[in-house]
mmCIF file of C-alpha atoms in Angstrom:
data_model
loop_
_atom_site.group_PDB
_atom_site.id
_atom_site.type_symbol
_atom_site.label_atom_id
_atom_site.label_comp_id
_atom_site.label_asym_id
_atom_site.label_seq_id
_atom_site.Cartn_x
_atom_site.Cartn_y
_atom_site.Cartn_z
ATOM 1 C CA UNK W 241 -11.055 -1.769 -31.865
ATOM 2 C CA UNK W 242 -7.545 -0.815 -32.221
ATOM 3 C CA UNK W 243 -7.322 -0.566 -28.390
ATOM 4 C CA UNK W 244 -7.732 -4.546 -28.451
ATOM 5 C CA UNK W 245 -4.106 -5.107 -30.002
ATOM 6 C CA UNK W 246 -2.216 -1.517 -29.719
ATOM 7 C CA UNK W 247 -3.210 0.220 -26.191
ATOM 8 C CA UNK W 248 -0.861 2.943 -27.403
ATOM 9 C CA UNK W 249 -1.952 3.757 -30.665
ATOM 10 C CA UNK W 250 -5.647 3.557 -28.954
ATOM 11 C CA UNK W 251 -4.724 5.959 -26.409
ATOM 12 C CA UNK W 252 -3.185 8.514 -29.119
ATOM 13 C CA UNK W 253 -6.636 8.344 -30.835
ATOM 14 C CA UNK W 254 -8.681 8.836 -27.801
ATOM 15 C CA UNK W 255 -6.274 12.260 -26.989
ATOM 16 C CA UNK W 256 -6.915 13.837 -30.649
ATOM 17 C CA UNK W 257 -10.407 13.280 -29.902
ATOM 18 C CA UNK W 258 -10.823 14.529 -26.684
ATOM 19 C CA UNK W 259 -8.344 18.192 -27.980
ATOM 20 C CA UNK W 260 -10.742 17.989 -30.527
ATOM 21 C CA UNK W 261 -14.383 17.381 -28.415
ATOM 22 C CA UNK W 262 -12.927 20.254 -25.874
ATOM 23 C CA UNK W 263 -12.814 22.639 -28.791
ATOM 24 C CA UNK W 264 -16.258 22.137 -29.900
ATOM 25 C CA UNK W 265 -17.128 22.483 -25.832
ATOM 26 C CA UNK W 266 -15.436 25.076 -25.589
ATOM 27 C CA UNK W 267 -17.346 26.580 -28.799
ATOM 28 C CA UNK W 268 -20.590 26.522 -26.973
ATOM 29 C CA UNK W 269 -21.981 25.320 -30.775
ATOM 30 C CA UNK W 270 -23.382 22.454 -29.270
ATOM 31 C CA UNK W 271 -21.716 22.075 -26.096
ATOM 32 C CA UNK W 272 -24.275 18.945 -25.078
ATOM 33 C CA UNK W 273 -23.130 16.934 -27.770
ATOM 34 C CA UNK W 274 -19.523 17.777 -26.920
ATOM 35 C CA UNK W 275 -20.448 16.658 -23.418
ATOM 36 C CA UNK W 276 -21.555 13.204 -24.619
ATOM 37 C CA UNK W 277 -18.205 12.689 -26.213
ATOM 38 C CA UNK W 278 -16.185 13.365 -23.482
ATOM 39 C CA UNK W 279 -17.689 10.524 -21.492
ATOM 40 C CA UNK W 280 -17.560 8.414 -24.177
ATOM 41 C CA UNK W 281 -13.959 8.986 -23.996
ATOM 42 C CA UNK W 282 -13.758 8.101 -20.299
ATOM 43 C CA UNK W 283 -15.774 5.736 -20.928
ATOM 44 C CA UNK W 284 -13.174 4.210 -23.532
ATOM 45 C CA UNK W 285 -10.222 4.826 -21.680
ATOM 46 C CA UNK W 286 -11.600 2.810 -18.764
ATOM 47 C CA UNK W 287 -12.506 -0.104 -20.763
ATOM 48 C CA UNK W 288 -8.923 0.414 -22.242
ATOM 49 C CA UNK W 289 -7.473 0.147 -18.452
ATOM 50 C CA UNK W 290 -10.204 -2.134 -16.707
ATOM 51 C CA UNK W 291 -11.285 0.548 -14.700
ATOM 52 C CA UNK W 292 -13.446 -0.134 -11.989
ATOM 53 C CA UNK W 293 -15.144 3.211 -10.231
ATOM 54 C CA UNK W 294 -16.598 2.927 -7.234
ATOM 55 C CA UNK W 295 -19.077 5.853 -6.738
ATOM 56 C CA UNK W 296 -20.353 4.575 -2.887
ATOM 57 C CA UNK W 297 -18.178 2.375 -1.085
ATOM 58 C CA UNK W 298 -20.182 0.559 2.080
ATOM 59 C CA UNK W 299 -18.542 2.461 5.303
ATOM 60 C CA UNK W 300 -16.654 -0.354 7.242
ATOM 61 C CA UNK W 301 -16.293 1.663 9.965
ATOM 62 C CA UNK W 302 -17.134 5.752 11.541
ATOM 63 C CA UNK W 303 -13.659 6.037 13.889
ATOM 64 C CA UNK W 304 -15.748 9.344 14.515
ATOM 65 C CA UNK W 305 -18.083 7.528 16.338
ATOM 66 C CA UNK W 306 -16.194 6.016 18.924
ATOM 67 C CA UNK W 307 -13.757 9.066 19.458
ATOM 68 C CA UNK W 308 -13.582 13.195 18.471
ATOM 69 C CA UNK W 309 -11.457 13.741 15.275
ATOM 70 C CA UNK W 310 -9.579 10.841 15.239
ATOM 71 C CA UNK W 311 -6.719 10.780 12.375
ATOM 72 C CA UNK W 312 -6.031 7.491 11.485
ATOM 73 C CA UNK W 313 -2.511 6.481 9.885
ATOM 74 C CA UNK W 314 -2.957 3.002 8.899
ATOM 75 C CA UNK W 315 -5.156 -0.014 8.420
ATOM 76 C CA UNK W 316 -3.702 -3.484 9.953
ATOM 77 C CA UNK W 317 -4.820 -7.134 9.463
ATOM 78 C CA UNK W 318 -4.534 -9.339 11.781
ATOM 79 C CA UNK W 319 -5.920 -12.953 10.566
ATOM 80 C CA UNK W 320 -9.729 -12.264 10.523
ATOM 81 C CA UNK W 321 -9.386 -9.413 12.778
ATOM 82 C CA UNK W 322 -9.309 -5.865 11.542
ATOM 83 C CA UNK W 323 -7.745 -2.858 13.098
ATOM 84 C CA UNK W 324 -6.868 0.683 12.616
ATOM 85 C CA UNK W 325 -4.619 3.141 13.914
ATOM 86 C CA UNK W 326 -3.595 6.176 14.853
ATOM 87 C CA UNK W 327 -0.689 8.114 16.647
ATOM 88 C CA UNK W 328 -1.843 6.872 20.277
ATOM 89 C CA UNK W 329 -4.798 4.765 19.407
ATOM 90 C CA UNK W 330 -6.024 1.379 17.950
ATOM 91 C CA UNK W 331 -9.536 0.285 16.973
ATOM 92 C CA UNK W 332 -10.883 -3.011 16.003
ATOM 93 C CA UNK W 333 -13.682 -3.893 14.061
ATOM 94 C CA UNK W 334 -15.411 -7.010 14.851
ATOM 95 C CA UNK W 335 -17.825 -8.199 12.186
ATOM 96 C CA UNK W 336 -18.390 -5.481 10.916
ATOM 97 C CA UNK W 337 -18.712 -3.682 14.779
ATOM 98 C CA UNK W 338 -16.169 -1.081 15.690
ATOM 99 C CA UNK W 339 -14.952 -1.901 19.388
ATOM 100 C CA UNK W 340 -13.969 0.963 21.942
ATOM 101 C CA UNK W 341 -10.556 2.669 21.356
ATOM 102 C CA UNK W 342 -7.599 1.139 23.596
ATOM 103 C CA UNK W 343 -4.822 3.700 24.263
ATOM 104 C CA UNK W 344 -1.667 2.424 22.655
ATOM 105 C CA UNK W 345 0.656 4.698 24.599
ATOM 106 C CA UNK W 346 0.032 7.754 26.935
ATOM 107 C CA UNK W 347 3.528 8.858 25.659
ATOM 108 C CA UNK W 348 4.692 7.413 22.740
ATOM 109 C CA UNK W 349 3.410 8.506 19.536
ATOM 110 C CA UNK W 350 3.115 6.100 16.711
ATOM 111 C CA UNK W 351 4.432 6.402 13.381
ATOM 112 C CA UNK W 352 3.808 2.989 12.125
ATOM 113 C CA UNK W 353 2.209 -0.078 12.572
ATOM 114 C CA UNK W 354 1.871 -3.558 11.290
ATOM 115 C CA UNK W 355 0.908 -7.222 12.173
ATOM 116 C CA UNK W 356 3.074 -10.024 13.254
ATOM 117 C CA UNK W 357 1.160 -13.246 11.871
ATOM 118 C CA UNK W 358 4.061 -15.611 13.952
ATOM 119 C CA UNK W 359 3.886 -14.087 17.221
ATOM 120 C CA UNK W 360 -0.383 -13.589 16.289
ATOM 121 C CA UNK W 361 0.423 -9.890 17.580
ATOM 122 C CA UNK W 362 0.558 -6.408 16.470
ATOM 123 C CA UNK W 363 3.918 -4.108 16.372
ATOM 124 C CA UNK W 364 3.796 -0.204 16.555
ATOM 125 C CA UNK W 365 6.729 1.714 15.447
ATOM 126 C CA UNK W 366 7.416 5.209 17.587
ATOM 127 C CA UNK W 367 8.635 8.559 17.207
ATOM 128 C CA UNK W 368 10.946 7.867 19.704
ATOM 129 C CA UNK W 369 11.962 4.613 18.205
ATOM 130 C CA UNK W 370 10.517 2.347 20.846
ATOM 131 C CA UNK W 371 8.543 -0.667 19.342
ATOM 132 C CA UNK W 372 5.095 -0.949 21.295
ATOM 133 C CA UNK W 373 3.816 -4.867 20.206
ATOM 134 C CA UNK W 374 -0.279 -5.912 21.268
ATOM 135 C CA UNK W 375 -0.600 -9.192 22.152
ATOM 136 C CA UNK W 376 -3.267 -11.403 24.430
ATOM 137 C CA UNK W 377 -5.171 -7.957 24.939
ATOM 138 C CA UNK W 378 -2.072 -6.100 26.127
ATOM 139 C CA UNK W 379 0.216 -3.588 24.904
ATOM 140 C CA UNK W 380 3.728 -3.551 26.119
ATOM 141 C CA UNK W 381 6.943 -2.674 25.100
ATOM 142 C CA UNK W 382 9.271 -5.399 22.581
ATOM 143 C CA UNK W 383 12.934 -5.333 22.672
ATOM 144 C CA UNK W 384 16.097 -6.056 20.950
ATOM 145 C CA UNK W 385 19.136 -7.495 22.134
ATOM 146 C CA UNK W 386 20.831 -3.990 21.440
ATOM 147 C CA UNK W 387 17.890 -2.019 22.983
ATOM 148 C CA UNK W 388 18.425 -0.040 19.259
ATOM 149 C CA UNK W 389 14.847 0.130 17.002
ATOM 150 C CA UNK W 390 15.419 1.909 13.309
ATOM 151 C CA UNK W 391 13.019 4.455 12.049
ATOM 152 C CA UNK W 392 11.727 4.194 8.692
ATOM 153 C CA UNK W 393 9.431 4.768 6.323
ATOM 154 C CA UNK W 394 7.428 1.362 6.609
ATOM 155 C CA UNK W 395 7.523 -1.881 7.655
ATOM 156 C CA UNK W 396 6.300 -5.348 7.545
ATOM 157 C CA UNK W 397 6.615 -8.777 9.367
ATOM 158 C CA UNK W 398 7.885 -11.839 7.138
ATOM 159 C CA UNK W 399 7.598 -15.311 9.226
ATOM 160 C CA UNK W 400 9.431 -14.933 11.900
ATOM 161 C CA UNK W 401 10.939 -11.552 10.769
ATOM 162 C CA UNK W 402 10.546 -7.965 10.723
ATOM 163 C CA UNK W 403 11.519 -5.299 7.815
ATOM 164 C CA UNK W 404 11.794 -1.714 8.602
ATOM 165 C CA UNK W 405 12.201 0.281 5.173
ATOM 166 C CA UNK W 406 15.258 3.092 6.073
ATOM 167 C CA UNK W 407 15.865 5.102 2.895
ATOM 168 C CA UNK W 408 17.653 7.788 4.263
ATOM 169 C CA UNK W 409 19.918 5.351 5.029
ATOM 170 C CA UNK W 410 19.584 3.395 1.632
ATOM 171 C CA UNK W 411 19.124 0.075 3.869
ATOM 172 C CA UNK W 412 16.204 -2.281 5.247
ATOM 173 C CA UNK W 413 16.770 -3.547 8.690
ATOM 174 C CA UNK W 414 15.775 -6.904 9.305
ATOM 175 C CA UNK W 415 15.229 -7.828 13.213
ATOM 176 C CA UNK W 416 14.674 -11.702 13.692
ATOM 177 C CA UNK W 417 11.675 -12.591 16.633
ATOM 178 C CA UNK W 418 12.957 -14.923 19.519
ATOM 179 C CA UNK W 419 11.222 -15.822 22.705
ATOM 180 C CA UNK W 420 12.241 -12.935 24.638
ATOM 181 C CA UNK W 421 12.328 -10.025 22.187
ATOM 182 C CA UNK W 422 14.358 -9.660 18.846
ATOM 183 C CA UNK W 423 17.361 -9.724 17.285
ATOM 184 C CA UNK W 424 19.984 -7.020 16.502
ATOM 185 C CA UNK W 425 18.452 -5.367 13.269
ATOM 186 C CA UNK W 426 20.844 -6.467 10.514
ATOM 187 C CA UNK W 427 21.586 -4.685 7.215
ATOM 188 C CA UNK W 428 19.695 -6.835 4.489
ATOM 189 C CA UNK W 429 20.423 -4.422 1.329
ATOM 190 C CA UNK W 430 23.410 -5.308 -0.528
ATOM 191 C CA UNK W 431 23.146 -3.686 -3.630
ATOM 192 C CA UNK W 432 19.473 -1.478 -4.365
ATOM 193 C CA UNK W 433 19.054 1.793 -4.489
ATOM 194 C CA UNK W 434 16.449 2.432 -1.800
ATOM 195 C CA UNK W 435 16.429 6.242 -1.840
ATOM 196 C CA UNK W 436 13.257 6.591 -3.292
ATOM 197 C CA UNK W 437 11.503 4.052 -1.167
ATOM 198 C CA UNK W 438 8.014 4.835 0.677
ATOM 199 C CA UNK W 439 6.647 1.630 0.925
ATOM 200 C CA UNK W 440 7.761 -2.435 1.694
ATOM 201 C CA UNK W 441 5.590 -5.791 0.547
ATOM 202 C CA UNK W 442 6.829 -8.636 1.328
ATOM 203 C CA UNK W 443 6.120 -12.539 -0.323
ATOM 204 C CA UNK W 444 9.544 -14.187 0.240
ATOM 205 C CA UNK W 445 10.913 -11.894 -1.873
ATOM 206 C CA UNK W 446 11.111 -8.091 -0.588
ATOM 207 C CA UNK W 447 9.549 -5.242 -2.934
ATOM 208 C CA UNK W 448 9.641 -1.629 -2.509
ATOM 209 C CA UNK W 449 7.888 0.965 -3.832
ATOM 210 C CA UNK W 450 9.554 3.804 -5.297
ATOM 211 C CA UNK W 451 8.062 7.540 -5.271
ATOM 212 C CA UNK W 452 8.108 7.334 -8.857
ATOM 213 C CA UNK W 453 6.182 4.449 -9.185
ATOM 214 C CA UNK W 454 8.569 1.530 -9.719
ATOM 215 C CA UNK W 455 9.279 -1.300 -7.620
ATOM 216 C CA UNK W 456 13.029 -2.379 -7.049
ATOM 217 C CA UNK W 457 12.832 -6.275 -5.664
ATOM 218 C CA UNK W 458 15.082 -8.028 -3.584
ATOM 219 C CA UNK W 459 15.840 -11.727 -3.103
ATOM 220 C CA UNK W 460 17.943 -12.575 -0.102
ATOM 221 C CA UNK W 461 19.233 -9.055 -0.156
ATOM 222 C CA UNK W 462 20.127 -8.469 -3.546
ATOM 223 C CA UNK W 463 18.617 -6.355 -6.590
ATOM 224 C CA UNK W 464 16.463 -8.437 -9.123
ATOM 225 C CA UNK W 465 15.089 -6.614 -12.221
ATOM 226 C CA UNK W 466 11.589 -5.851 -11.481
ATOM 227 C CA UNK W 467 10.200 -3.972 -14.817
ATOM 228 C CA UNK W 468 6.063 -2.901 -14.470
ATOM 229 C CA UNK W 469 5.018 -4.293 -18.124
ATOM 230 C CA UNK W 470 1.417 -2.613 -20.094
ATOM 231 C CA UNK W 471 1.255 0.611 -17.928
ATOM 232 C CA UNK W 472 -2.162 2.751 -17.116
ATOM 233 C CA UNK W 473 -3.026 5.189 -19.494
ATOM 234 C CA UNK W 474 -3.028 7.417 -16.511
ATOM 235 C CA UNK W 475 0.488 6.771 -15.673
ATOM 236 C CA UNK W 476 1.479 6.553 -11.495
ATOM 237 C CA UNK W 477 2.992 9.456 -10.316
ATOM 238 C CA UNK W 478 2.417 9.726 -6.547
ATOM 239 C CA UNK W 479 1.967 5.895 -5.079
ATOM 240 C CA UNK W 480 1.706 5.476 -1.013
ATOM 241 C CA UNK W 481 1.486 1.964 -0.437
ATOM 242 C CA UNK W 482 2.571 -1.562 -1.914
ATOM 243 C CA UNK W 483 0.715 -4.833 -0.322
ATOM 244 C CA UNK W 484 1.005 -8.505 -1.666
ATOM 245 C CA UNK W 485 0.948 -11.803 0.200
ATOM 246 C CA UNK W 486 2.890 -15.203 -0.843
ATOM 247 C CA UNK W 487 -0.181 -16.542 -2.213
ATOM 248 C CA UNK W 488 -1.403 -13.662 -3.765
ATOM 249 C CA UNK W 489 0.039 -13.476 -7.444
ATOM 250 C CA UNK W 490 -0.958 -10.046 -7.520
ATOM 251 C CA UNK W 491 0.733 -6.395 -6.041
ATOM 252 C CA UNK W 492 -1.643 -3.459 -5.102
ATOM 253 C CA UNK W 493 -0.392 -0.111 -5.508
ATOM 254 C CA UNK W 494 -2.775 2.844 -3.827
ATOM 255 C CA UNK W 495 -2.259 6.401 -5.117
ATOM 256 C CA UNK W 496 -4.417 8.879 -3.049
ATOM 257 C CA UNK W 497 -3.916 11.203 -5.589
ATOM 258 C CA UNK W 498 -6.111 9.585 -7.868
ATOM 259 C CA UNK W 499 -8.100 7.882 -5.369
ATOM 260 C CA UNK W 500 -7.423 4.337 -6.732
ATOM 261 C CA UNK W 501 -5.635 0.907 -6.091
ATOM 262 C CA UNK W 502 -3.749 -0.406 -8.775
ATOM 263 C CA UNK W 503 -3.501 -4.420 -9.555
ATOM 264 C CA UNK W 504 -0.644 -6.010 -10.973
ATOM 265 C CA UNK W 505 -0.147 -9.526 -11.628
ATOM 266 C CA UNK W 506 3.596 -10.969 -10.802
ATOM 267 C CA UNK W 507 5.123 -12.466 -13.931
ATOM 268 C CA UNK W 508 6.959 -15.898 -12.032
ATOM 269 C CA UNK W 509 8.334 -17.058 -15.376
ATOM 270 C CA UNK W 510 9.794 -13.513 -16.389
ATOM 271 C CA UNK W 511 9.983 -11.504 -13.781
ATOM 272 C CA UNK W 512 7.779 -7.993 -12.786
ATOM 273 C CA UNK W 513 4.513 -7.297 -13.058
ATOM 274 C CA UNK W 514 2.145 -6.642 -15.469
ATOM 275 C CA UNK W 515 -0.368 -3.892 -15.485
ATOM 276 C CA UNK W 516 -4.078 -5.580 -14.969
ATOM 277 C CA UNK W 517 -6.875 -3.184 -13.018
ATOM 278 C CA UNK W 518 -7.557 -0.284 -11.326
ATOM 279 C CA UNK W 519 -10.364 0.681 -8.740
ATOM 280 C CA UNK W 520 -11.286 4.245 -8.485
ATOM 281 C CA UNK W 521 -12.887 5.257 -5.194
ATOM 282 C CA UNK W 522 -15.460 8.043 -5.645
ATOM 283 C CA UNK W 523 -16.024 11.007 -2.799
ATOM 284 C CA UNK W 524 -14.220 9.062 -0.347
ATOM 285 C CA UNK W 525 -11.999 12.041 0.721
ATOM 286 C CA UNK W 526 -7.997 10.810 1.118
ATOM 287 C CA UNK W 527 -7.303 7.575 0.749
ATOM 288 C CA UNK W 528 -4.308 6.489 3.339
ATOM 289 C CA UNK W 529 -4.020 2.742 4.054
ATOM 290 C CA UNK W 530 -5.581 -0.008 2.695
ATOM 291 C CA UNK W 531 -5.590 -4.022 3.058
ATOM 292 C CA UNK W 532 -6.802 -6.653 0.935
ATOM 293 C CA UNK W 533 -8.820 -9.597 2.153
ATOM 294 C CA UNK W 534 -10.407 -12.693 0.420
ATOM 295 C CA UNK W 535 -14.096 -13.110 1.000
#
């Protein structure tokens, strides 16, 4: 009950009573009933956090199937098409069908990848900072007018723009597409501190995740406050990826460490994002990428 108007005070209750429950556990006096309580207590915190946990997810895709210990990096949308990755390798999965493997490069190896929705193509980041882009069934090689591609630690396409997320350099580059090629990358940071970044979401305005869980946003290259409002109980400590969309009026945050994707719905009016959902995937080993599509 008091969870319905003071989360806090809810959670403070829910902590004395679990201390307490573990001590009688721990008693072995009656260790079922102490059992019992504990999940109630899950059980409470959940419906505190609008916890979803799902225990068996339907398998999209086996990459095993179609090649010997593959090691995916990333998970990439292309309109209705669905692809993965991995450091030399793509796959697609057609309705549900995973397609043969195409080779991506026999010596590149890929660090990134993402989709290009304005050139209807796909662009793959390299070690060796060459950008490898799929399009019409072919891979080849995209350029820029100073032959120079940044390394990062993510990237995304915007229109007819693409965002590669530097923070060792405390910058995003921003490389415009033309007909032949891109752009020079251009600084687009004027004032964030990007140190911290791991991951980029774009929706006309740029966000980036932070190791420690915030989000620092950018509009037109400067710093806009971007406070997370009504945090988890379970607080986010270790967060891998960031996705939104411009119609989306949500951000997903995934945090392998806890197997879950965190929703948060943009606040337009006052700015951040609140705190909304969570979904907890069960025995699904480490989560790495992870896209969001409407059915």
């Amino acid at each position: 009950t008091v969870g319905q108007f003071d989360k806090a005070k809810a959670t403070e209750l829910l902590t004395s009573a679990e201390q307490k429950a573990l001590e009688v556990l721990n008693s072995r006096v009656v260790p079922g009933d102490a059992r019992r309580t504990l999940d109630d207590i899950q059980n409470a915190r959940d419906s505190l956090d609008d916890v979803h946990r799902i225990a068996n997810p339907t398998v999209l895709a086996d990459l095993s199937s179609k090649k010997a210990t593959p090691n995916a990096l990333g998970l990439v949308a292309l309109k209705d098409r669905l692809f993965a990755f991995e450091f030399n390798t793509s796959f697609e999965m057609v309705l549900d069908k995973l397609q043969e493997p195409l080779t991506i490069s026999d010596v590149e190896t890929v660090i990134l990848g993402t989709e290009s929705l304005e050139n209807n193509s796909l662009l793959f980041l390299t070690r060796n900072s060459k950008m490898i882009e799929y399009k019409d069934a072919h891979f080849g090689l995209a350029t820029t007018q100073d032959g120079i591609w940044k390394k990062g630690k993510d990237m995304k396409t915007y229109n007819d723009r693409l965002y590669i997320l530097d923070p060792e350099r405390n910058q995003i580059w921003r490389y415009t597409s033309r007909r032949e090629g891109y752009d020079v990358g251009e600084p687009y940071n004027q004032d964030a501190d990007l140190k911290k970044g791991v991951s980029l979401a774009i929706d006309g305005s740029v966000y980036v995740l932070n190791f420690d869980g915030t989000v620092t946003q950018l509009y037109q290259g400067k710093k806009k406050d971007f406070p997370l409002k009504k945090s988890p109980i379970s607080p986010v400590t270790e967060p891998t990826r960031l996705y939104t969309a411009i119609d989306s009026p949500y951000l997903y945050m995934l945090e392998p460490s806890k197997q879950r994707v965190l929703v948060y719905r943009k606040d337009t009016q006052n700015g951040g994002a609140q705190y909304q959902s969570q979904y907890v995937f069960e025995k699904t080993g480490v989560l790495r990428d992870f896209v969001v599509q409407d059915n």
